């Protein structure tokens, strides 16, 4: 098991390292001279030279890669071309709203998907179960940004239940949460179906387990049996799935951010890419990759918490 | 004679629908009395677990009670709705299952299980429940009981887990304790310890114990009364002495004459009787044991033998045995 954990951490590190090299290569693979592209055709030679030096583009490639890694590890991702602020600061500012949106999206998906899955599992094969499975597949196939637009039009513009755009007042937590509800719903809904299907399958299996029979033989009420004895283990595959799918969740969040004009990694990367602000693009993508890389070890920890047999062997 | 705790009266249970149905129990009558251990013995598939589940109101969805009554005290629980059955389980009737390795939830501590087993006594407060859990753990022979409460099932041996399961069953103060092959998965030493424990509990709980086993040796050791099942029928019942010293049914006799060493270790199928237990899908037209019975006559193949009560708690289902007595 120790071996397994080390393996997972090494995998995370490998993913991160590959991403760093890829990001390094990205700027070099853009046709034409990146500096000229960034600064525009009419930049002065001094400005071009300064930016070249700033980005280390005047060095040999190997040196550049070495430099790039050593800078990343010392927390230096370069400087935002527009604001001249350190990219690290810019990215760290954009991270919390995206994280909040992703987690709230998972929250919605779990809050709807887990009960639906349980409900189906307790009456497999009935009309309700089959109807729910059709709805689940339907929910899976709606692209999140389309859903975001419809949510926005209907709940915010038409009904006025939720704010239309933005992330809410700084420092006003209630307002921020209020602004989060609808975009998170748009991120999460597509996952409700996946979760419901997955939970249904593992719940049906769990309800047939011997320890659930023991719980029934004690005369425990059904909700206690489902939650304490069946669901706790039945949820493990779902946590694994969420850990693996964090990339997909992040990209839904990034798309939805744009629809709702929320600040965040998505908006940051999109704006920077459009403006050829490559250090910020690099920093933003790197942050997303790191999130992706730590999601799996985190889901492993959650599983160890859910299932003590795994904990023992950690 | 002591108080009747539970009784089965002419019970028939079927799984599924014709033509693929299984008639798992057919016209079974049995009475369980306070202060007694009743043993049930029979080959795999003879309906022992089905009977146990019927008594605790846990028959699977596929099961149908086609006739008869299941009485706990004076109440017939056959066909009661789920909510009413739940009130019986873990309170008037408790059950310990075969496999101690899977019978407890891997994500719940021993203490959690023992608290849940007392869920009807929640009003007395956590610390009182905890004290009682420790007390019962000690009674079933778990060493250092307080320390076990925070442990998880996988940290305990099979024998300890089975003791915990027995403790859980006792915490509901049941009138009827069902033990369905609880020693089958244990080695011989542990089995002897658990049998000894059951024997102690017999006088301690104010109720009946139903002990299901493949192991005739175990049955002989701890039971007062024995019921022999074959292919869904009760073929013979009697006090343990009579069953072993003067069996009436050819099947009981064959069972007894098997080399005990070969029965031990949970023989799924008894080697000294040629043939196998049939799966009964339609009402039989003769004695269900006839194909394997060395004494079978024409009568046996054409007429179903009826249950003949010879004395209180003594009876047999066999043409030949009845004509002899
Ligand atoms: N859920 C079920 N669905 C269909 N048939 C079942 C079900 N449970 C039991 N049966 C059938 O009912 C019959 C009696 O089974 P039961 O489990 O009561 O036997 P048993 O005497 O306890 O056997 P064992 O010694 O193997 O535990 C068997 O033929 C079995 O196949
Ligand atoms: S009724 Fe006949 S076949 Fe059946 S057990 Fe008795 S003697 Fe054997
Ligand atoms: Mg059984």
XYZ file of C-alpha atoms and ligand atoms in Angstrom:
679
model
C 0.000 0.000 0.000
C 2.874 2.338 0.794
C 4.095 1.417 -2.653
C 0.709 2.339 -4.060
C 0.727 5.762 -2.409
C 4.266 6.469 -3.582
C 3.204 5.373 -7.047
C 0.261 7.799 -7.025
C 2.446 10.676 -5.846
C 5.072 9.888 -8.490
C 2.317 9.846 -11.093
C 1.152 13.272 -9.938
C 4.710 14.591 -10.120
C 5.176 13.104 -13.566
C 1.962 14.692 -14.838
C 3.107 18.029 -13.446
C 6.576 17.742 -14.982
C 5.244 16.777 -18.400
C 2.862 19.718 -18.225
C 5.692 22.070 -17.377
C 7.734 20.938 -20.362
C 4.668 21.140 -22.590
C 3.975 24.671 -21.411
C 7.563 25.603 -22.067
C 7.300 24.172 -25.552
C 3.963 25.873 -26.172
C 5.437 29.346 -26.352
C 8.224 28.131 -28.619
C 5.902 26.337 -30.979
C 3.831 29.350 -31.804
C 4.738 30.243 -35.384
C 6.698 33.421 -35.596
C 8.573 35.195 -32.899
C 6.534 35.120 -29.686
C 7.928 38.392 -28.464
C 7.024 40.247 -31.612
C 3.608 38.588 -31.515
C 3.148 39.723 -27.955
C 4.310 43.233 -28.414
C 2.893 43.788 -31.878
C 4.651 44.667 -35.131
C 5.506 48.204 -34.163
C 7.413 47.457 -30.948
C 10.746 49.117 -30.502
C 13.844 46.919 -30.725
C 14.692 47.838 -27.118
C 11.334 46.638 -25.900
C 11.740 43.408 -27.854
C 15.213 42.841 -26.432
C 13.992 43.572 -22.915
C 11.098 41.106 -23.160
C 13.381 38.509 -24.773
C 15.745 38.806 -21.861
C 12.908 38.842 -19.347
C 11.513 35.604 -20.744
C 14.979 34.111 -21.159
C 14.422 33.653 -24.870
C 17.938 34.759 -25.708
C 19.429 31.657 -24.005
C 20.012 28.149 -25.497
C 16.960 25.863 -25.231
C 18.427 23.524 -22.600
C 19.380 26.426 -20.408
C 15.919 27.820 -20.926
C 14.268 24.597 -19.777
C 16.526 24.426 -16.737
C 15.765 28.046 -15.998
C 12.047 27.466 -16.446
C 12.036 24.598 -13.936
C 14.173 26.389 -11.394
C 11.926 29.439 -11.669
C 8.778 27.374 -11.205
C 10.212 25.697 -8.126
C 11.183 29.036 -6.646
C 7.610 30.194 -7.248
C 8.442 32.544 -10.087
C 6.167 32.171 -13.090
C 7.281 35.371 -14.728
C 5.552 38.669 -15.052
C 2.150 39.559 -16.420
C 2.872 41.470 -19.620
C -0.036 43.856 -19.094
C -0.049 44.630 -15.416
C 3.630 43.872 -14.782
C 2.520 41.987 -11.658
C 4.045 38.567 -10.847
C 2.082 35.830 -12.640
C 1.982 33.829 -9.394
C -0.076 36.565 -7.757
C -2.393 36.885 -10.722
C -2.973 33.111 -10.813
C -3.427 32.771 -7.056
C -6.099 35.446 -7.267
C -7.954 33.583 -9.998
C -7.706 30.202 -8.274
C -10.211 30.511 -5.385
C -13.266 31.387 -7.523
C -12.551 28.481 -9.880
C -11.958 26.085 -7.013
C -15.154 27.264 -5.347
C -17.089 26.811 -8.574
C -15.674 23.326 -9.179
C -16.317 22.174 -5.618
C -19.807 23.684 -5.585
C -20.416 21.908 -8.902
C -19.380 18.614 -7.304
C -21.639 19.568 -4.402
C -24.649 19.950 -6.708
C -23.816 16.742 -8.565
C -23.512 14.846 -5.265
C -26.577 16.432 -3.693
C -28.737 15.353 -6.639
C -26.913 12.301 -7.972
C -26.386 10.359 -4.745
C -30.008 10.470 -3.522
C -31.286 9.693 -7.036
C -28.901 6.744 -7.306
C -29.966 5.445 -3.888
C -33.630 5.931 -4.709
C -33.265 3.879 -7.909
C -31.149 1.234 -6.229
C -33.798 0.572 -3.604
C -36.422 -0.174 -6.252
C -34.492 -1.553 -9.234
C -36.460 -2.292 -12.364
C -39.513 -0.243 -11.371
C -40.963 2.492 -13.562
C -39.381 5.224 -11.407
C -35.981 3.569 -11.704
C -36.250 3.358 -15.492
C -37.565 6.913 -15.806
C -34.674 8.179 -13.677
C -32.167 6.331 -15.822
C -33.514 8.014 -18.959
C -33.301 11.422 -17.262
C -29.762 10.609 -16.086
C -28.564 9.858 -19.596
C -30.280 13.046 -20.759
C -28.454 15.087 -18.135
C -25.124 13.563 -19.153
C -25.513 14.658 -22.736
C -26.218 18.374 -22.165
C -23.016 20.405 -22.640
C -22.416 22.500 -19.512
C -22.078 25.849 -21.266
C -25.385 25.358 -23.110
C -26.993 24.540 -19.793
C -25.297 27.576 -18.273
C -26.817 29.844 -20.890
C -30.297 28.419 -20.388
C -29.993 28.643 -16.611
C -28.858 32.209 -16.903
C -31.715 33.156 -19.231
C -34.389 31.375 -17.258
C -33.535 31.666 -13.570
C -31.649 34.948 -13.605
C -33.050 36.999 -16.459
C -36.610 35.674 -16.688
C -37.406 34.772 -13.078
C -34.844 37.020 -11.413
C -34.179 34.433 -8.697
C -30.418 34.614 -8.998
C -27.946 37.362 -9.892
C -27.056 37.548 -13.570
C -23.315 38.021 -13.739
C -20.134 38.178 -11.694
C -18.989 36.563 -8.492
C -20.537 38.878 -5.905
C -19.223 41.595 -3.624
C -15.733 41.165 -2.220
C -15.887 40.200 1.428
C -19.628 39.520 1.335
C -19.709 35.741 1.662
C -23.482 35.396 1.415
C -23.530 37.399 -1.796
C -20.690 35.310 -3.223
C -22.492 32.097 -2.399
C -25.637 33.525 -3.950
C -23.695 34.198 -7.150
C -22.233 30.702 -7.038
C -25.467 28.705 -6.927
C -26.492 28.894 -10.554
C -23.094 28.521 -12.268
C -22.321 25.606 -9.965
C -25.608 24.016 -10.963
C -24.599 24.344 -14.613
C -21.242 22.706 -13.847
C -22.758 19.937 -11.750
C -25.891 18.915 -13.616
C -24.062 17.010 -16.335
C -22.434 14.907 -13.614
C -25.677 14.123 -11.809
C -26.412 11.390 -14.315
C -22.973 9.799 -14.008
C -23.150 9.870 -10.239
C -26.701 8.532 -10.126
C -25.797 5.611 -12.423
C -22.642 4.806 -10.520
C -24.257 5.089 -7.086
C -27.212 3.004 -8.260
C -24.930 0.177 -9.348
C -22.793 0.103 -6.255
C -25.814 0.569 -3.968
C -27.625 -2.425 -5.457
C -24.508 -4.441 -4.803
C -24.063 -3.013 -1.296
C -27.655 -3.730 -0.290
C -26.967 -7.401 -0.960
C -23.895 -7.454 1.287
C -23.922 -9.554 4.420
C -23.306 -6.614 6.738
C -26.406 -4.892 5.376
C -28.360 -8.047 6.154
C -26.947 -7.892 9.688
C -28.146 -4.300 9.970
C -31.597 -5.319 8.774
C -31.657 -8.174 11.272
C -31.146 -5.569 14.018
C -34.367 -3.868 12.936
C -32.611 -0.598 12.117
C -34.799 1.880 10.231
C -34.231 1.880 6.448
C -32.543 5.288 6.266
C -29.961 4.194 8.845
C -29.271 1.017 6.921
C -28.849 2.892 3.670
C -26.662 5.691 4.995
C -24.546 3.982 7.652
C -24.223 0.478 6.309
C -24.656 0.602 2.551
C -23.833 4.047 1.192
C -20.575 4.614 3.005
C -18.874 1.868 1.023
C -21.047 2.181 -2.057
C -19.799 5.737 -2.497
C -16.156 4.703 -2.904
C -16.266 4.135 -6.685
C -17.957 7.518 -7.054
C -15.152 9.279 -5.198
C -12.616 7.517 -7.425
C -14.575 8.625 -10.470
C -14.691 12.246 -9.288
C -10.936 12.154 -8.626
C -10.271 10.965 -12.152
C -12.803 13.357 -13.698
C -11.485 16.482 -12.028
C -10.042 17.558 -15.376
C -13.483 17.385 -16.944
C -15.029 19.209 -14.012
C -12.417 21.945 -14.234
C -13.000 22.411 -17.917
C -16.776 22.624 -17.358
C -16.088 25.215 -14.677
C -13.857 27.176 -17.035
C -16.536 27.245 -19.752
C -19.278 28.187 -17.336
C -17.135 30.953 -15.855
C -17.051 32.600 -19.242
C -20.835 32.466 -19.649
C -21.410 34.055 -16.252
C -18.428 36.440 -16.561
C -17.072 35.190 -13.280
C -13.435 35.826 -12.476
C -11.368 32.668 -12.356
C -8.804 30.557 -14.140
C -10.981 30.125 -17.197
C -11.542 33.813 -17.729
C -7.907 34.501 -16.932
C -6.535 32.003 -19.445
C -9.008 32.963 -22.146
C -8.289 36.683 -21.818
C -4.545 36.120 -21.630
C -4.554 33.819 -24.650
C -6.488 36.336 -26.666
C -4.080 39.065 -25.666
C -1.028 36.852 -26.227
C -0.091 37.292 -22.596
C 1.876 34.032 -22.604
C 3.347 34.067 -19.090
C -0.184 34.314 -17.697
C -1.427 31.555 -20.017
C 1.433 29.357 -18.854
C 0.793 30.124 -15.208
C -2.956 29.566 -15.496
C -2.647 26.261 -17.327
C 0.034 25.109 -14.908
C -2.280 25.845 -11.978
C -5.057 23.826 -13.638
C -2.696 20.908 -14.237
C -1.491 20.980 -10.632
C -5.114 20.897 -9.434
C -5.668 17.909 -11.663
C -2.519 16.232 -10.344
C -3.441 16.595 -6.670
C -7.084 15.562 -7.156
C -6.236 11.855 -7.320
C -4.177 11.707 -4.115
C -6.964 13.669 -2.418
C -9.608 11.216 -3.600
C -7.364 8.413 -2.280
C -7.388 10.068 1.132
C -11.171 10.392 1.087
C -11.453 6.700 0.218
C -9.112 5.786 3.061
C -11.382 7.744 5.376
C -14.487 5.983 4.056
C -13.035 2.495 4.164
C -10.864 1.702 7.188
C -9.552 -1.446 5.540
C -7.724 0.805 3.092
C -6.610 3.062 5.955
C -4.986 0.147 7.725
C -2.769 -0.645 4.817
C -1.730 2.969 4.225
C -43.378 -28.134 29.625
C -41.819 -24.699 29.220
C -43.315 -21.701 27.470
C -43.674 -21.644 23.663
C -41.564 -18.792 22.345
C -42.189 -19.234 18.658
C -43.862 -21.709 16.399
C -44.191 -22.526 12.757
C -47.506 -24.022 11.748
C -47.926 -25.796 8.412
C -45.567 -23.324 6.774
C -44.886 -23.481 3.045
C -42.514 -21.045 1.366
C -41.826 -20.822 -2.371
C -39.205 -18.839 -4.244
C -40.189 -17.433 -7.617
C -43.124 -18.498 -9.782
C -43.961 -21.743 -11.584
C -42.510 -23.447 -13.534
C -39.089 -22.381 -12.235
C -40.245 -21.904 -8.650
C -38.532 -23.658 -5.752
C -40.783 -25.066 -3.030
C -38.214 -24.367 -0.317
C -40.424 -25.299 2.657
C -43.483 -27.539 2.555
C -45.948 -27.885 5.452
C -43.401 -27.485 8.200
C -44.547 -27.318 11.818
C -42.137 -26.746 14.657
C -42.328 -25.263 18.139
C -39.450 -23.524 19.898
C -39.577 -23.451 23.668
C -37.995 -21.220 26.285
C -34.820 -22.575 27.847
C -34.245 -25.015 24.994
C -31.788 -25.199 22.153
C -33.469 -26.633 19.092
C -31.099 -27.932 16.470
C -31.876 -28.015 12.780
C -29.878 -30.381 10.646
C -30.092 -31.119 6.954
C -28.127 -31.055 3.749
C -27.463 -27.877 1.821
C -30.635 -26.577 0.211
C -32.966 -28.346 2.629
C -34.530 -25.036 3.682
C -32.807 -24.374 7.007
C -31.943 -20.741 6.315
C -35.329 -20.118 4.734
C -36.951 -21.233 7.984
C -34.629 -18.993 10.000
C -35.322 -15.960 7.799
C -39.058 -16.624 8.027
C -38.807 -16.528 11.820
C -37.055 -13.164 11.864
C -39.241 -11.651 9.134
C -36.375 -11.323 6.665
C -37.517 -13.566 3.814
C -36.132 -12.230 0.539
C -38.401 -10.441 -1.900
C -38.587 -13.489 -4.145
C -40.049 -15.615 -1.325
C -43.783 -16.194 -0.887
C -45.443 -17.739 2.131
C -48.021 -19.911 0.378
C -49.591 -21.322 3.497
C -49.226 -21.563 7.239
C -48.398 -19.306 10.130
C -45.188 -17.997 11.698
C -45.920 -17.216 15.319
C -43.672 -15.168 17.564
C -45.394 -15.365 20.919
C -49.048 -15.129 19.934
C -48.498 -12.958 16.917
C -48.622 -14.387 13.403
C -45.985 -12.464 11.459
C -46.579 -14.144 8.081
C -47.414 -11.442 5.550
C -46.981 -8.529 7.954
C -45.864 -5.268 6.324
C -42.177 -4.351 6.495
C -42.583 -1.748 9.242
C -44.262 -4.255 11.564
C -41.641 -6.897 10.816
C -38.915 -4.409 11.651
C -40.306 -4.123 15.172
C -39.716 -7.880 15.614
C -36.162 -7.964 14.272
C -33.417 -7.454 16.758
C -35.999 -7.136 19.521
C -38.075 -10.297 19.849
C -35.948 -12.303 17.428
C -32.205 -11.903 16.762
C -30.031 -13.731 14.312
C -26.332 -14.499 13.943
C -25.182 -15.416 10.456
C -22.662 -17.823 9.063
C -19.746 -15.754 7.816
C -18.152 -13.629 10.552
C -15.738 -12.091 8.038
C -18.485 -10.276 6.128
C -21.301 -9.985 8.654
C -19.990 -6.733 10.134
C -19.624 -3.456 8.288
C -15.955 -2.799 7.459
C -16.442 0.954 7.867
C -18.051 0.840 11.303
C -16.328 0.269 14.632
C -17.273 -2.561 16.971
C -18.673 0.085 19.321
C -20.770 1.534 16.493
C -22.231 -1.878 15.760
C -23.017 -2.469 19.419
C -24.665 0.945 19.759
C -26.778 0.257 16.685
C -27.812 -3.073 18.145
C -29.331 -1.073 21.022
C -30.999 1.500 18.794
C -34.311 1.000 20.554
C -32.758 1.949 23.898
C -31.280 5.222 22.671
C -33.206 7.099 25.345
C -30.981 5.674 28.078
C -28.020 7.673 26.801
C -24.734 6.833 25.130
C -22.731 6.037 28.226
C -25.326 3.608 29.552
C -25.410 1.868 26.150
C -21.630 1.742 26.131
C -21.513 0.220 29.589
C -24.025 -2.391 28.576
C -22.105 -3.141 25.366
C -18.949 -3.744 27.398
C -20.859 -5.935 29.807
C -22.291 -8.106 27.042
C -18.932 -8.323 25.251
C -17.460 -9.629 28.483
C -20.286 -12.112 28.811
C -19.609 -13.560 25.353
C -15.937 -13.901 26.192
C -14.320 -10.980 24.385
C -11.121 -10.057 26.242
C -10.537 -6.401 27.190
C -13.980 -5.369 25.923
C -13.610 -1.604 26.415
C -10.592 -1.531 24.132
C -12.441 -3.385 21.376
C -15.092 -0.697 20.979
C -12.864 1.600 18.931
C -11.533 -1.146 16.714
C -12.756 -2.102 13.276
C -13.945 -5.590 12.331
C -10.889 -6.255 10.163
C -8.707 -5.828 13.254
C -10.422 -8.806 14.949
C -10.101 -12.524 14.306
C -13.001 -14.532 12.904
C -13.807 -16.049 16.275
C -13.864 -12.625 17.957
C -16.074 -11.205 15.241
C -18.533 -14.030 15.720
C -18.594 -13.256 19.455
C -19.272 -9.617 18.632
C -22.124 -10.712 16.357
C -23.534 -12.808 19.195
C -23.187 -9.834 21.560
C -25.109 -7.691 19.057
C -27.859 -10.289 18.938
C -28.060 -10.438 22.746
C -28.202 -6.652 23.182
C -31.765 -6.590 21.858
C -32.784 -9.022 24.644
C -34.492 -11.391 22.193
C -36.905 -14.158 23.109
C -35.549 -16.161 20.198
C -31.895 -16.287 19.186
C -31.201 -17.854 15.802
C -27.701 -19.113 15.023
C -27.460 -20.059 11.340
C -24.309 -22.154 10.875
C -22.327 -19.752 13.012
C -19.445 -22.148 13.511
C -19.128 -23.426 9.953
C -16.461 -20.876 9.050
C -14.462 -21.415 12.252
C -11.806 -23.981 13.085
C -12.493 -26.812 15.517
C -11.137 -25.114 18.655
C -13.062 -21.907 18.051
C -16.154 -23.922 17.233
C -15.936 -25.709 20.582
C -15.647 -22.372 22.378
C -18.640 -20.882 20.607
C -20.709 -24.021 21.319
C -19.777 -23.762 24.966
C -20.873 -20.124 24.950
C -24.258 -20.996 23.414
C -24.745 -23.638 26.042
C -24.136 -21.013 28.744
C -26.474 -18.562 27.109
C -29.256 -21.112 27.025
C -29.867 -20.804 30.735
C -29.102 -17.119 30.800
C -31.441 -15.684 28.176
C -35.068 -16.083 28.968
C -35.912 -17.571 25.623
C -35.229 -20.137 22.952
C -32.215 -20.779 20.768
C -32.464 -22.142 17.234
C -29.161 -23.722 16.255
C -28.706 -24.566 12.590
C -25.787 -26.769 11.626
C -24.438 -29.331 9.216
C -22.420 -30.756 12.021
C -24.215 -33.586 13.802
C -21.529 -33.654 16.470
C -22.253 -30.040 17.367
C -25.989 -30.717 17.361
C -25.539 -33.714 19.659
C -23.369 -31.669 21.980
C -25.558 -28.678 22.701
C -29.147 -29.269 21.560
C -32.129 -30.375 23.592
C -34.417 -30.918 20.659
C -33.522 -31.785 17.055
C -35.416 -31.233 13.791
C -34.186 -33.064 10.704
C -34.878 -31.405 7.360
C -34.782 -32.952 3.937
C -35.514 -31.093 0.681
C -37.835 -28.571 2.321
C -39.637 -30.975 4.617
C -39.343 -31.677 8.293
C -38.809 -35.448 8.222
C -38.237 -36.126 11.895
C -38.261 -34.290 15.182
C -37.452 -35.392 18.686
C -35.393 -34.942 21.827
C -31.702 -35.175 21.044
C -31.360 -38.582 22.752
C -34.121 -40.137 20.667
C -32.789 -38.727 17.419
C -29.373 -40.253 18.014
C -30.355 -43.453 19.822
C -33.620 -44.405 18.222
C -34.071 -42.528 14.952
C -37.286 -43.400 13.117
C -36.725 -41.962 9.651
C -34.340 -43.750 7.259
C -32.729 -40.401 6.436
C -32.030 -39.641 10.094
C -30.567 -43.099 10.500
C -28.344 -42.651 7.475
C -27.204 -39.297 8.810
C -26.334 -40.774 12.155
C -24.490 -43.697 10.614
C -22.274 -41.450 8.547
C -18.724 -41.346 9.762
C -18.863 -38.289 12.064
C -15.406 -37.200 10.965
C -16.717 -36.920 7.445
C -19.725 -34.869 8.453
C -17.559 -32.469 10.341
C -15.973 -29.792 8.235
C -19.390 -28.913 6.901
C -20.023 -31.684 4.425
C -22.275 -30.142 1.851
C -23.531 -33.464 0.791
C -23.602 -36.585 2.852
C -21.355 -39.196 1.316
C -22.894 -42.350 2.740
C -26.286 -41.736 1.126
C -26.072 -42.126 -2.635
C -27.803 -39.495 -4.707
C -28.423 -35.817 -4.084
C -31.052 -33.618 -2.483
C -33.532 -32.719 -5.215
C -34.657 -29.162 -5.900
C -38.435 -29.397 -5.590
C -40.330 -27.336 -8.173
C -43.758 -29.009 -8.080
C -45.664 -30.704 -5.235
C -44.249 -34.238 -4.914
C -46.478 -37.238 -5.598
C -44.682 -39.635 -3.257
C -42.090 -39.588 -0.496
C -39.475 -37.023 -1.438
C -36.728 -39.253 -0.024
C -37.822 -42.389 -1.899
C -35.234 -42.139 -4.716
C -32.451 -42.346 -2.133
C -34.173 -44.608 0.395
C -33.062 -48.240 0.528
C -36.366 -49.198 2.179
C -38.678 -47.515 -0.333
C -41.752 -49.489 -1.419
C -44.402 -48.935 -4.074
C -46.482 -47.071 -1.490
C -43.608 -44.658 -0.864
C -43.444 -43.724 -4.545
C -47.162 -43.125 -4.985
C -48.374 -41.651 -1.714
C -46.973 -38.679 0.159
C -46.300 -39.634 3.779
C -47.971 -37.269 6.236
C -46.519 -35.951 9.453
C -47.237 -38.344 12.283
C -46.983 -36.913 15.782
C -45.921 -39.693 18.101
C -45.650 -37.723 21.301
C -45.244 -34.113 22.403
C -42.193 -32.895 20.438
C -41.702 -36.247 18.713
C -42.805 -37.037 15.186
C -41.803 -38.454 11.816
C -42.809 -38.318 8.178
C -42.360 -41.850 6.794
C -44.777 -44.633 5.824
C -42.543 -47.316 7.196
C -41.739 -45.682 10.520
C -45.417 -45.048 11.194
C -46.449 -48.615 10.459
C -43.803 -49.852 12.894
C -44.780 -47.689 15.859
N -33.347 -15.788 -2.728
C -33.643 -16.989 -3.270
N -34.140 -17.065 -4.510
C -34.435 -18.266 -5.066
N -34.252 -19.432 -4.464
C -33.746 -19.439 -3.225
C -33.399 -18.210 -2.560
N -32.912 -18.523 -1.330
C -32.955 -19.874 -1.251
N -33.459 -20.427 -2.365
C -33.667 -21.863 -2.611
O -34.406 -22.406 -1.553
C -33.887 -23.676 -1.178
C -33.561 -23.689 0.307
O -32.478 -22.807 0.549
P -31.901 -22.526 1.999
O -30.918 -21.414 1.867
O -33.010 -22.339 2.948
O -31.136 -23.871 2.314
P -30.172 -24.241 3.537
O -30.698 -25.476 4.119
O -30.009 -23.075 4.432
O -28.814 -24.561 2.789
P -27.322 -24.268 3.230
O -26.934 -25.406 4.100
O -26.598 -24.290 1.930
O -27.298 -22.953 3.917
C -32.693 -23.943 -2.062
O -33.087 -24.798 -3.105
C -32.335 -22.604 -2.612
O -31.846 -22.727 -3.908
S -41.654 -43.094 3.278
Fe -40.673 -44.779 2.266
S -39.195 -43.813 0.946
Fe -39.840 -42.290 2.371
S -38.359 -42.459 3.964
Fe -40.023 -43.742 4.597
S -39.458 -45.722 3.833
Fe -38.134 -44.295 2.801
Mg -28.334 -21.863 4.974
